[in-house]
Coordinates of C-alpha atoms and ligand atoms in Angstrom, one line a residue:
Chain K
M1 CA 90.9 73.7 142.9
K2 CA 93.6 72.6 145.3
T3 CA 95.8 71.4 142.4
I4 CA 95.2 74.6 140.6
I5 CA 96.3 76.6 143.6
S6 CA 99.4 74.5 144.1
L7 CA 100.2 74.8 140.4
I8 CA 99.9 78.6 140.6
C9 CA 102.1 78.5 143.7
S10 CA 104.7 76.4 142.1
I11 CA 104.7 78.6 138.9
L12 CA 105.1 81.7 141.2
L13 CA 107.8 79.9 143.1
I14 CA 109.7 79.1 139.9
S15 CA 109.4 82.6 138.6
C16 CA 110.4 84.0 141.9
S17 CA 113.4 81.8 142.2
T18 CA 114.3 82.6 138.6
S19 CA 114.2 86.3 139.1
K20 CA 116.2 85.9 142.4
M21 CA 118.7 83.9 140.4
E22 CA 118.8 86.7 137.8
K23 CA 119.5 89.3 140.4
N24 CA 122.3 87.1 141.9
V25 CA 123.8 86.8 138.5
V26 CA 123.8 90.5 137.8
N27 CA 125.1 91.2 141.3
E28 CA 128.0 88.7 140.9
L29 CA 128.7 90.0 137.4
L30 CA 129.0 93.6 138.6
K31 CA 131.1 92.6 141.6
N32 CA 133.4 90.5 139.4
Q33 CA 133.5 93.1 136.6
L34 CA 133.7 96.1 139.0
I35 CA 136.9 94.7 140.4
K36 CA 138.2 95.0 136.9
L37 CA 136.5 98.3 136.2
P38 CA 136.8 100.2 139.4
Y39 CA 135.6 103.4 137.9
I40 CA 132.1 102.3 137.1
K41 CA 129.8 104.7 138.9
V42 CA 126.6 104.6 136.9
V43 CA 124.2 101.8 135.8
M44 CA 121.7 102.3 133.0
K45 CA 118.2 101.8 134.3
E46 CA 117.0 100.2 131.0
S47 CA 118.3 96.7 130.4
L48 CA 119.8 95.8 127.1
Q49 CA 118.0 93.4 124.7
T50 CA 118.1 90.0 126.4
L51 CA 118.8 87.9 123.3
V52 CA 122.0 89.7 122.3
S53 CA 124.1 87.6 124.7
L54 CA 122.8 84.4 123.2
E55 CA 123.3 85.7 119.6
Y56 CA 126.9 86.5 120.5
Y57 CA 127.4 83.0 121.9
E58 CA 125.7 81.4 118.9
K59 CA 127.9 83.2 116.4
A60 CA 131.0 82.2 118.3
Y61 CA 129.7 78.6 118.5
Q62 CA 128.9 78.5 114.7
D63 CA 132.3 80.0 113.9
K64 CA 134.3 77.9 116.3
N65 CA 136.1 75.9 113.6
I66 CA 137.0 78.8 111.3
R67 CA 140.7 79.2 110.7
L68 CA 142.3 82.2 112.4
G69 CA 142.8 84.6 109.6
D70 CA 139.4 84.1 108.0
M71 CA 136.3 86.0 109.1
I72 CA 135.3 84.9 112.6
R73 CA 132.3 87.0 113.7
I74 CA 132.5 86.5 117.5
R75 CA 135.3 84.8 119.3
P76 CA 136.0 83.7 122.9
E77 CA 138.6 86.0 124.6
S78 CA 140.4 83.2 126.4
N79 CA 143.0 80.9 124.8
P80 CA 142.0 77.7 123.1
P81 CA 141.0 75.0 123.5
F82 CA 137.6 76.6 124.1
T83 CA 134.7 74.8 125.8
W84 CA 131.1 75.0 124.5
P85 CA 128.7 74.1 127.4
I86 CA 125.6 75.3 125.5
D87 CA 125.0 73.2 122.4
S88 CA 122.8 74.0 119.4
L89 CA 119.8 72.2 120.8
E90 CA 119.9 74.3 123.9
I91 CA 120.5 77.4 121.9
T92 CA 117.3 76.8 120.0
K93 CA 115.4 76.1 123.2
L94 CA 116.7 79.3 124.9
K95 CA 115.9 81.4 121.8
E96 CA 112.4 80.1 121.8
K97 CA 112.0 80.8 125.5
H98 CA 113.3 84.4 125.3
K99 CA 112.0 85.4 121.8
K100 CA 109.2 87.6 123.3
D101 CA 111.6 89.0 125.9
T102 CA 112.1 92.3 124.0
I103 CA 110.7 94.7 126.6
S104 CA 113.6 96.2 128.3
Q105 CA 113.0 95.8 132.0
L106 CA 114.0 98.6 134.4
W107 CA 116.6 97.8 136.9
R108 CA 115.9 98.9 140.4
K109 CA 118.2 99.9 143.2
N110 CA 117.7 96.7 145.1
N111 CA 119.0 94.7 142.0
F112 CA 122.4 96.0 142.9
Q113 CA 122.6 95.5 146.6
G114 CA 125.9 96.3 148.3
L115 CA 127.2 98.2 145.3
K116 CA 127.6 101.9 145.2
L117 CA 126.1 102.7 141.9
K118 CA 123.9 105.5 140.5
L119 CA 121.0 104.3 138.5
A120 CA 120.3 106.6 135.5
N121 CA 118.0 106.8 132.5
A122 CA 119.4 106.2 129.0
R123 CA 118.3 109.6 128.0
A124 CA 120.3 111.4 130.7
I125 CA 123.3 109.2 129.9
K126 CA 123.2 110.0 126.2
N127 CA 122.8 113.7 126.7
F128 CA 126.3 115.1 127.4
K129 CA 124.7 118.2 128.8
S130 CA 122.5 116.6 131.4
H131 CA 122.9 117.1 135.1
L132 CA 124.0 113.5 135.4
S133 CA 126.7 113.8 132.6
K134 CA 128.1 116.9 134.2
R135 CA 128.2 115.5 137.7
Y136 CA 129.8 112.2 136.6
F137 CA 131.9 113.6 133.8
G138 CA 134.7 111.2 132.9
D139 CA 133.4 108.4 135.0
E140 CA 132.4 105.1 133.5
G141 CA 128.9 103.5 133.3
I142 CA 127.6 100.1 132.4
A143 CA 124.4 98.9 130.7
I144 CA 123.4 95.2 131.2
S145 CA 121.0 92.8 129.6
K146 CA 118.7 90.4 131.5
P147 CA 120.5 87.1 132.0
I148 CA 119.6 84.0 130.0
I149 CA 119.8 81.0 132.3
T150 CA 120.3 77.5 130.8
S151 CA 117.7 74.8 131.4
D152 CA 120.0 73.0 133.9
K153 CA 120.5 76.3 135.7
E154 CA 124.3 75.7 135.6
F155 CA 125.2 78.5 133.1
V156 CA 124.1 81.9 132.4
L157 CA 124.7 84.4 129.5
I158 CA 124.6 88.1 130.0
F159 CA 125.5 91.0 127.8
F160 CA 127.0 94.3 128.8
K161 CA 128.2 97.6 127.4
T162 CA 130.3 100.3 129.0
F163 CA 130.4 104.0 128.3
T164 CA 131.9 107.2 129.6
L165 CA 129.7 109.9 131.1
G166 CA 129.8 113.4 129.5
K167 CA 131.9 112.5 126.5
Y168 CA 132.6 109.8 124.0
S169 CA 134.6 106.8 125.2
N170 CA 138.1 106.0 123.9
H171 CA 137.6 102.3 124.8
P172 CA 134.0 101.3 125.3
M173 CA 133.3 97.5 125.8
Q174 CA 130.5 95.4 124.5
K175 CA 130.8 91.8 125.4
A176 CA 128.7 88.7 126.2
I177 CA 129.7 86.8 129.4
L178 CA 129.2 83.2 130.2
M179 CA 129.0 82.5 133.9
Q180 CA 128.9 79.2 135.6
N181 CA 127.3 78.4 138.9
K182 CA 130.0 77.0 141.3
E183 CA 128.7 76.0 144.7
G184 CA 126.1 78.7 144.7
S185 CA 128.1 81.6 143.3
W186 CA 128.5 82.7 139.7
R187 CA 131.9 82.7 138.2
I188 CA 132.9 84.1 134.8
K189 CA 133.7 81.2 132.5
E190 CA 134.2 82.9 129.2
I191 CA 133.9 86.3 127.5
Y192 CA 132.8 86.7 123.9
D193 CA 133.3 89.7 121.7
D194 CA 133.8 90.8 118.1
P195 CA 137.5 90.4 117.2
N196 CA 137.1 92.5 114.1
I197 CA 136.4 95.8 115.8
I198 CA 138.7 97.6 118.1
Y199 CA 138.4 101.0 119.6
Chain D
M1 CA 187.1 89.7 76.4
L2 CA 190.1 88.5 78.3
Q3 CA 190.1 91.7 80.2
I4 CA 186.5 91.3 81.2
N5 CA 187.1 87.8 82.4
Q6 CA 190.2 88.9 84.4
F7 CA 188.3 91.7 86.0
I8 CA 185.4 89.5 87.0
S9 CA 187.6 86.8 88.3
S10 CA 189.5 89.3 90.4
L11 CA 186.2 90.4 92.0
Y12 CA 185.3 86.7 92.4
I13 CA 188.4 85.7 94.3
S14 CA 188.7 88.9 96.3
N15 CA 186.5 87.6 99.1
N16 CA 185.1 84.2 100.2
E17 CA 181.6 85.5 100.8
I18 CA 181.4 87.0 97.2
K19 CA 182.8 83.7 95.9
G20 CA 180.1 81.8 97.8
V21 CA 177.3 84.0 96.5
V22 CA 178.6 83.8 92.9
D23 CA 178.9 80.0 93.1
G24 CA 175.4 79.7 94.5
T25 CA 173.7 81.9 91.9
E26 CA 173.8 80.3 88.5
W27 CA 172.7 83.3 86.4
L28 CA 175.0 85.8 88.0
L29 CA 178.2 85.6 85.9
A30 CA 176.2 85.2 82.7
Y31 CA 174.1 88.2 83.5
T32 CA 177.3 90.2 84.4
N33 CA 178.8 89.5 81.0
Y34 CA 175.5 90.4 79.3
W35 CA 175.3 93.6 81.3
I36 CA 178.8 94.7 80.4
G37 CA 178.2 93.9 76.8
T38 CA 175.0 95.9 76.6
N39 CA 176.3 98.9 78.6
G40 CA 179.4 100.0 76.7
G41 CA 181.9 97.5 77.8
L42 CA 184.4 97.6 80.7
T43 CA 184.5 101.4 81.1
Q44 CA 185.9 103.1 84.1
S45 CA 182.3 103.8 85.4
N46 CA 181.2 100.2 84.8
Q47 CA 184.3 98.9 86.7
I48 CA 183.2 101.0 89.7
A49 CA 179.7 99.8 89.4
L50 CA 180.7 96.2 89.1
T51 CA 183.1 96.4 92.1
Y52 CA 180.3 98.0 94.2
A53 CA 177.7 95.4 93.1
F54 CA 180.0 92.4 93.8
S55 CA 181.1 93.8 97.2
N56 CA 177.5 94.3 98.3
I57 CA 175.8 91.1 97.1
P58 CA 176.6 89.0 100.1
L59 CA 174.8 91.6 102.3
L60 CA 171.8 92.2 100.0
F61 CA 171.1 88.7 98.9
N62 CA 170.4 87.7 102.5
Q63 CA 168.4 90.8 103.3
Y64 CA 164.9 89.8 102.0
N65 CA 162.1 89.9 104.5
G66 CA 162.0 86.7 106.5
T67 CA 161.2 83.3 105.2
S68 CA 158.0 84.1 103.5
Y69 CA 159.3 84.2 99.9
E70 CA 159.0 81.2 97.7
P71 CA 162.2 80.2 95.8
D72 CA 161.0 82.0 92.7
A73 CA 160.4 85.2 94.6
I74 CA 163.8 84.9 96.3
N75 CA 165.5 84.6 93.0
N76 CA 163.5 87.6 91.7
F77 CA 164.6 89.6 94.7
K78 CA 168.3 88.7 94.2
F79 CA 168.1 89.5 90.5
S80 CA 166.4 92.9 91.1
S81 CA 168.8 93.9 93.9
F82 CA 171.8 93.0 91.7
Q83 CA 170.4 95.1 88.9
F84 CA 169.9 97.9 91.4
L85 CA 173.5 97.7 92.5
L86 CA 174.8 97.7 89.0
F87 CA 172.6 100.5 87.9
H88 CA 173.4 102.8 90.9
G89 CA 176.7 101.4 92.0
E90 CA 178.8 104.3 90.7
F91 CA 176.5 106.9 92.2
L92 CA 176.2 105.1 95.5
S93 CA 179.9 104.6 95.9
K94 CA 180.4 108.4 96.0
L95 CA 177.9 108.9 98.9
D96 CA 179.1 109.0 102.5
P97 CA 179.2 105.6 104.1
L98 CA 176.4 106.2 106.5
T99 CA 174.0 107.2 103.7
Q100 CA 175.1 104.2 101.7
K101 CA 174.3 102.0 104.6
S102 CA 170.9 103.4 105.2
I103 CA 170.0 103.0 101.5
L104 CA 171.2 99.4 101.3
D105 CA 169.5 98.6 104.6
E106 CA 166.2 99.4 103.0
I107 CA 166.6 96.8 100.3
T108 CA 164.4 94.1 102.1
S109 CA 161.7 93.2 99.6
L110 CA 160.8 93.5 95.9
E111 CA 158.5 96.4 96.7
K112 CA 161.2 98.2 98.6
I113 CA 163.7 97.8 95.7
E114 CA 161.2 99.7 93.6
L115 CA 160.8 102.5 96.1
I116 CA 164.5 102.8 96.9
N117 CA 165.3 102.7 93.1
N118 CA 163.0 105.7 92.6
A119 CA 164.5 107.5 95.6
V120 CA 168.0 107.1 94.3
N121 CA 167.0 108.2 90.9
F122 CA 165.5 111.3 92.4
M123 CA 168.7 112.0 94.4
N124 CA 170.7 111.5 91.3
E125 CA 168.7 114.3 89.6
N126 CA 168.5 116.5 92.7
P127 CA 172.0 116.6 94.3
S128 CA 170.8 118.6 97.3
A129 CA 168.1 116.0 98.4
T130 CA 169.0 113.8 101.3
F131 CA 168.0 110.1 101.3
E132 CA 165.6 110.3 104.3
N133 CA 163.7 113.3 102.9
T134 CA 163.5 111.7 99.4
K135 CA 162.3 108.4 100.8
N136 CA 159.7 110.1 103.0
K137 CA 158.5 112.2 100.1
L138 CA 158.0 109.2 97.8
I139 CA 156.3 107.3 100.6
A140 CA 153.9 110.2 101.2
E141 CA 153.1 110.3 97.5
A142 CA 152.5 106.6 97.4
I143 CA 150.2 106.8 100.5
E144 CA 148.3 109.6 98.9
D145 CA 146.5 107.0 96.9
E146 CA 146.6 104.1 99.3
I147 CA 144.6 105.5 102.3
D148 CA 141.2 106.2 100.9
D149 CA 140.2 109.5 102.5
S150 CA 137.5 110.5 100.0
K151 CA 134.8 110.3 102.7
L152 CA 136.8 112.3 105.2
D153 CA 135.9 115.9 106.2
P154 CA 138.5 118.6 105.4
C155 CA 139.6 118.9 109.0
T156 CA 140.5 115.3 109.6
K157 CA 141.9 115.0 106.1
G158 CA 144.2 118.0 106.8
V159 CA 145.4 116.3 110.0
L160 CA 146.0 113.0 108.2
D161 CA 147.9 114.8 105.3
K162 CA 150.1 116.5 107.9
L163 CA 150.8 113.2 109.7
K164 CA 151.7 111.5 106.4
K165 CA 154.5 114.0 105.8
L166 CA 156.2 113.7 109.2
N167 CA 159.7 112.3 109.4
Q168 CA 159.2 110.6 112.7
N169 CA 160.1 107.0 112.0
D170 CA 157.3 105.1 113.6
I171 CA 154.5 106.9 111.8
A172 CA 156.5 106.9 108.6
S173 CA 156.9 103.1 108.8
I174 CA 153.2 102.6 109.5
F175 CA 152.3 104.7 106.5
E176 CA 155.0 103.0 104.5
K177 CA 153.4 99.6 105.3
F178 CA 150.1 100.8 103.9
G179 CA 151.6 102.8 101.1
I180 CA 153.8 100.3 99.4
P181 CA 153.6 99.0 96.8
E182 CA 151.2 101.2 95.0
N183 CA 148.0 99.3 94.5
G184 CA 149.5 97.1 97.2
T185 CA 148.5 94.5 99.7
Y186 CA 146.2 96.5 101.9
K187 CA 143.1 98.5 101.3
I188 CA 142.5 101.0 104.0
Q189 CA 139.8 103.6 104.2
M190 CA 139.3 106.4 106.8
V191 CA 135.9 108.0 107.1
M192 CA 134.0 110.4 109.3
G193 CA 130.9 108.6 110.4
T194 CA 129.3 106.5 113.1
P195 CA 131.4 103.9 115.0
N196 CA 129.9 100.5 115.7
N197 CA 129.5 101.2 119.4
S198 CA 127.2 104.2 120.2
A199 CA 129.6 105.4 123.0
A200 CA 132.8 105.2 121.0
I201 CA 134.8 108.2 119.7
A202 CA 136.4 106.1 116.9
D203 CA 137.0 102.5 115.8
T204 CA 139.0 100.4 113.5
K205 CA 137.4 97.4 111.7
W206 CA 138.9 94.4 110.0
L207 CA 136.4 94.1 107.1
S208 CA 138.1 91.2 105.3
K209 CA 141.6 90.0 104.6
N210 CA 143.9 93.0 104.1
N211 CA 140.9 95.4 104.2
Y212 CA 140.4 97.9 107.0
L213 CA 138.1 100.7 107.9
I214 CA 138.8 103.5 110.4
T215 CA 135.7 105.5 111.5
I216 CA 135.9 108.7 113.5
R217 CA 132.7 110.0 115.0
E218 CA 131.1 112.8 113.0
T219 CA 129.4 114.5 115.9
Y220 CA 132.7 114.6 117.7
I221 CA 134.6 116.1 114.8
K222 CA 131.8 118.6 114.2
G223 CA 131.7 119.5 117.8
T224 CA 128.0 119.0 118.3
D225 CA 128.6 117.1 121.5
N226 CA 131.6 119.0 122.8
N227 CA 129.9 122.1 124.0
Q228 CA 129.2 122.9 120.4
K229 CA 133.0 123.2 119.8
P230 CA 135.0 121.1 117.5
P231 CA 138.2 119.5 118.9
T232 CA 141.7 120.8 118.2
D233 CA 144.0 119.3 115.6
I234 CA 146.1 117.7 118.4
A235 CA 143.1 115.7 119.7
V236 CA 142.2 114.6 116.1
A237 CA 145.8 113.6 115.4
A238 CA 146.0 111.6 118.6
I239 CA 142.9 109.7 117.7
I240 CA 144.1 109.1 114.1
I241 CA 147.5 107.8 115.3
H242 CA 145.9 105.5 117.8
E243 CA 143.5 104.0 115.2
L244 CA 146.3 103.7 112.6
I245 CA 148.3 101.6 115.1
H246 CA 145.3 99.3 115.4
A247 CA 145.1 99.1 111.6
H248 CA 148.8 98.3 111.6
F249 CA 148.3 95.5 114.1
F250 CA 145.5 94.1 111.9
A251 CA 147.9 94.2 109.0
L252 CA 150.5 92.2 111.0
F253 CA 147.7 89.7 111.7
D254 CA 147.0 89.4 108.0
D255 CA 150.7 89.2 107.2
F256 CA 151.1 86.3 109.6
H257 CA 147.8 84.4 108.9
N258 CA 147.1 85.3 105.3
N259 CA 150.2 86.8 103.6
G260 CA 152.6 84.0 104.6
N261 CA 155.0 86.1 106.7
N262 CA 156.0 84.0 109.6
C263 CA 158.0 86.8 111.1
A264 CA 155.2 89.4 111.2
Y265 CA 155.0 89.2 115.0
D266 CA 158.7 89.5 115.6
N267 CA 159.1 92.3 118.2
Y268 CA 155.3 92.1 119.1
D269 CA 155.3 89.8 122.0
C270 CA 151.7 90.3 123.1
L271 CA 150.3 89.7 119.6
Y272 CA 152.6 86.7 119.2
E273 CA 151.3 85.2 122.4
K274 CA 147.7 85.9 121.5
Y275 CA 147.7 84.5 118.0
V276 CA 150.6 82.1 117.7
T277 CA 151.4 80.4 121.0
K278 CA 147.9 81.2 122.2
T279 CA 149.1 81.8 125.7
Y280 CA 148.3 85.5 126.1
I281 CA 146.9 86.4 129.5
G282 CA 146.2 89.9 130.5
T283 CA 143.8 92.3 132.1
I284 CA 143.4 94.0 128.7
D285 CA 143.3 92.8 125.1
A286 CA 146.5 91.9 123.3
Q287 CA 146.4 94.9 120.9
H288 CA 146.2 97.5 123.6
A289 CA 148.7 95.7 125.8
Q290 CA 151.1 95.8 122.8
M291 CA 150.4 99.5 122.4
F292 CA 151.1 100.2 126.0
D293 CA 154.4 98.2 125.7
N294 CA 155.8 99.9 122.7
Y295 CA 153.8 102.8 121.4
V296 CA 153.0 105.4 124.0
P297 CA 156.4 107.2 123.8
K298 CA 156.2 106.8 120.0
I299 CA 152.8 108.5 119.9
A300 CA 154.2 111.3 122.0
A301 CA 157.1 111.7 119.6
I302 CA 154.8 111.8 116.6
L303 CA 152.6 114.5 118.3
Q304 CA 155.7 116.5 119.0
E305 CA 156.7 116.6 115.4
F306 CA 153.1 117.2 114.5
K307 CA 152.9 120.3 116.7
P308 CA 156.3 121.3 118.0
G309 CA 157.1 123.7 120.8
L310 CA 155.1 122.3 123.7
S311 CA 156.2 120.6 126.8
L312 CA 157.3 116.9 126.7
Q313 CA 154.8 116.3 129.5
F314 CA 152.0 117.5 127.4
Y315 CA 152.8 115.2 124.5
E316 CA 153.1 112.3 126.8
D317 CA 149.8 113.2 128.4
I318 CA 147.9 113.3 125.1
A319 CA 149.6 110.1 124.0
M320 CA 148.6 108.4 127.2
S321 CA 145.0 109.8 127.0
T322 CA 144.3 107.7 124.0
M323 CA 144.6 104.7 126.4
Y324 CA 141.9 106.1 128.7
G325 CA 139.4 103.6 130.0
L326 CA 141.8 100.6 129.8
Q327 CA 142.7 98.7 132.9
Y328 CA 146.4 99.4 132.5
F329 CA 145.6 103.1 132.5
N330 CA 143.5 102.8 135.7
D331 CA 146.3 100.8 137.4
K332 CA 148.9 103.3 136.5
Y333 CA 146.9 106.5 137.1
P334 CA 144.4 105.9 140.0
K335 CA 141.3 108.1 140.2
N336 CA 142.0 111.6 141.6
S337 CA 145.8 111.2 141.4
P338 CA 147.5 114.4 140.2
D339 CA 148.9 112.7 137.1
R340 CA 145.5 111.4 136.1
N341 CA 143.8 114.7 136.6
R342 CA 146.5 116.4 134.5
I343 CA 146.2 113.9 131.7
E344 CA 142.4 114.2 131.7
N345 CA 142.4 117.9 131.8
N346 CA 144.9 118.2 129.0
R347 CA 143.0 115.8 126.8
N348 CA 139.5 117.3 127.6
A349 CA 140.8 120.8 126.8
E350 CA 141.8 119.6 123.3
D351 CA 138.6 117.6 122.8
S352 CA 136.4 120.6 123.4
N353 CA 138.9 123.4 122.5
A354 CA 138.1 125.0 125.9
P355 CA 140.0 125.3 129.2
R356 CA 139.6 122.4 131.6
G357 CA 140.9 122.6 135.1
A358 CA 144.5 123.9 134.9
A359 CA 144.7 123.0 131.2
T360 CA 144.2 125.3 128.2
P361 CA 143.9 124.0 124.6
K362 CA 147.2 124.0 122.8
G363 CA 146.1 122.9 119.4
S364 CA 144.3 124.8 116.7
P365 CA 140.6 124.3 116.2
C366 CA 139.9 122.0 113.4
N367 CA 136.7 123.3 111.7
Ligands
LIG401 ZN1 142.4 101.4 121.0

């Protein structure tokens, strides 16, 4: 009985610490990204599909030796040489771990502590005539996936999209971000996106 | 025969550059003799044509595009440009020097020789036609087939057709790139549909080598999401121009990486740093950085010719509005600054064909 209780506790502890880590990651991402996107005012309540970030990374990883000029599905945004801290074994492992992770969790206000952001439903965002769209007309919003944390807890993958409130966007973004834990805080290590589509 | 030899050798010794070119081109004298023989001998007209051709070969023979041509292609280029000079020499020599120069300056590739040859033929038959107008007319005709607009709504197609006929050089040269040669290097299609990103107004895709697709959002064009009102032709034109510049950048990418043109990125520093030296660093992607660097005033100038008679500020605002949402834009026009408000209002008024703030729509509704 004792062992069972301690086992439950440690499982709870693990999941608690994981979700705290997830929150930290999202917080850091928003802080880092908001410095670049000072006009983000709205966060979509529903999270994006978790596995998309890993799929982006995987495509980039699989296409890493393709010659520039041939079809490269996803490519790192930085300049080569690129580093690939998540290998194919780890990709498979993470995929297995998150394959049932398709329910989109709802972000809560306390997930974005210290950030002045309005949480809003996808429905209100997509409807250009909603109260929200009128109030925030022309402002930018962001939708974020749940993070995928590597087994060694050193790296995390996260996917985000930006949009404009009340009208279509001239330059929306949709990118996967790889962050690295450096002395307790998460730093952007690489950004992945589709080099074949531009807005 | 003696007379022919004398005439040719007088051309040959008249100038060291000519001498150099003739010495370095083994077929040249033989072909000259053949041409005289099959064209009625050393007539007055042929003498003028020959003099014109020989005087201009040093210029033309070095004018082919960059270093991408194989020796065979270079030889072909020289041969075709020499034929062009012989055939049109007499006519060209009677034009004013500036027009002559702008015609000869265009002889930069085999494809261009074909186009300019057609343009000069047209001018020959239509003495009132200017070179620029003739060239643009032929380019527009060639493009007609080259940009596949069969899946475009009448409104967007109308805007595209009007853009094709503009004389403004930057848009003409982009269309020219896609329009020549007929059945040429690139396949480009423009459709009304659904862009890849659900929030996007339009996008440009690189589908495969030399094959591009521009998509403009159907609900935007039809106005279902703009207070039920379609946008004006100015807004649609601004979007088309912006996306065409992206397609043009993709074409430069293919020219460099797939079509063997090492000079494709000359004058495009950001793209060069991104794809060649691989040292590009910026707060926005290289394509948009390049557009900020060289294209915003050009977009404004295109819009001005597209719809003349409005203030310069207005054209600049609409051109700049196509960069909305990018970091450079936010840096240059902070939130709530008067400039930003004016740009936003001007563009929003065109997007929804309805007044916004101090702005009223200036374009005509599209649908
Ligand atoms: Zn763009």
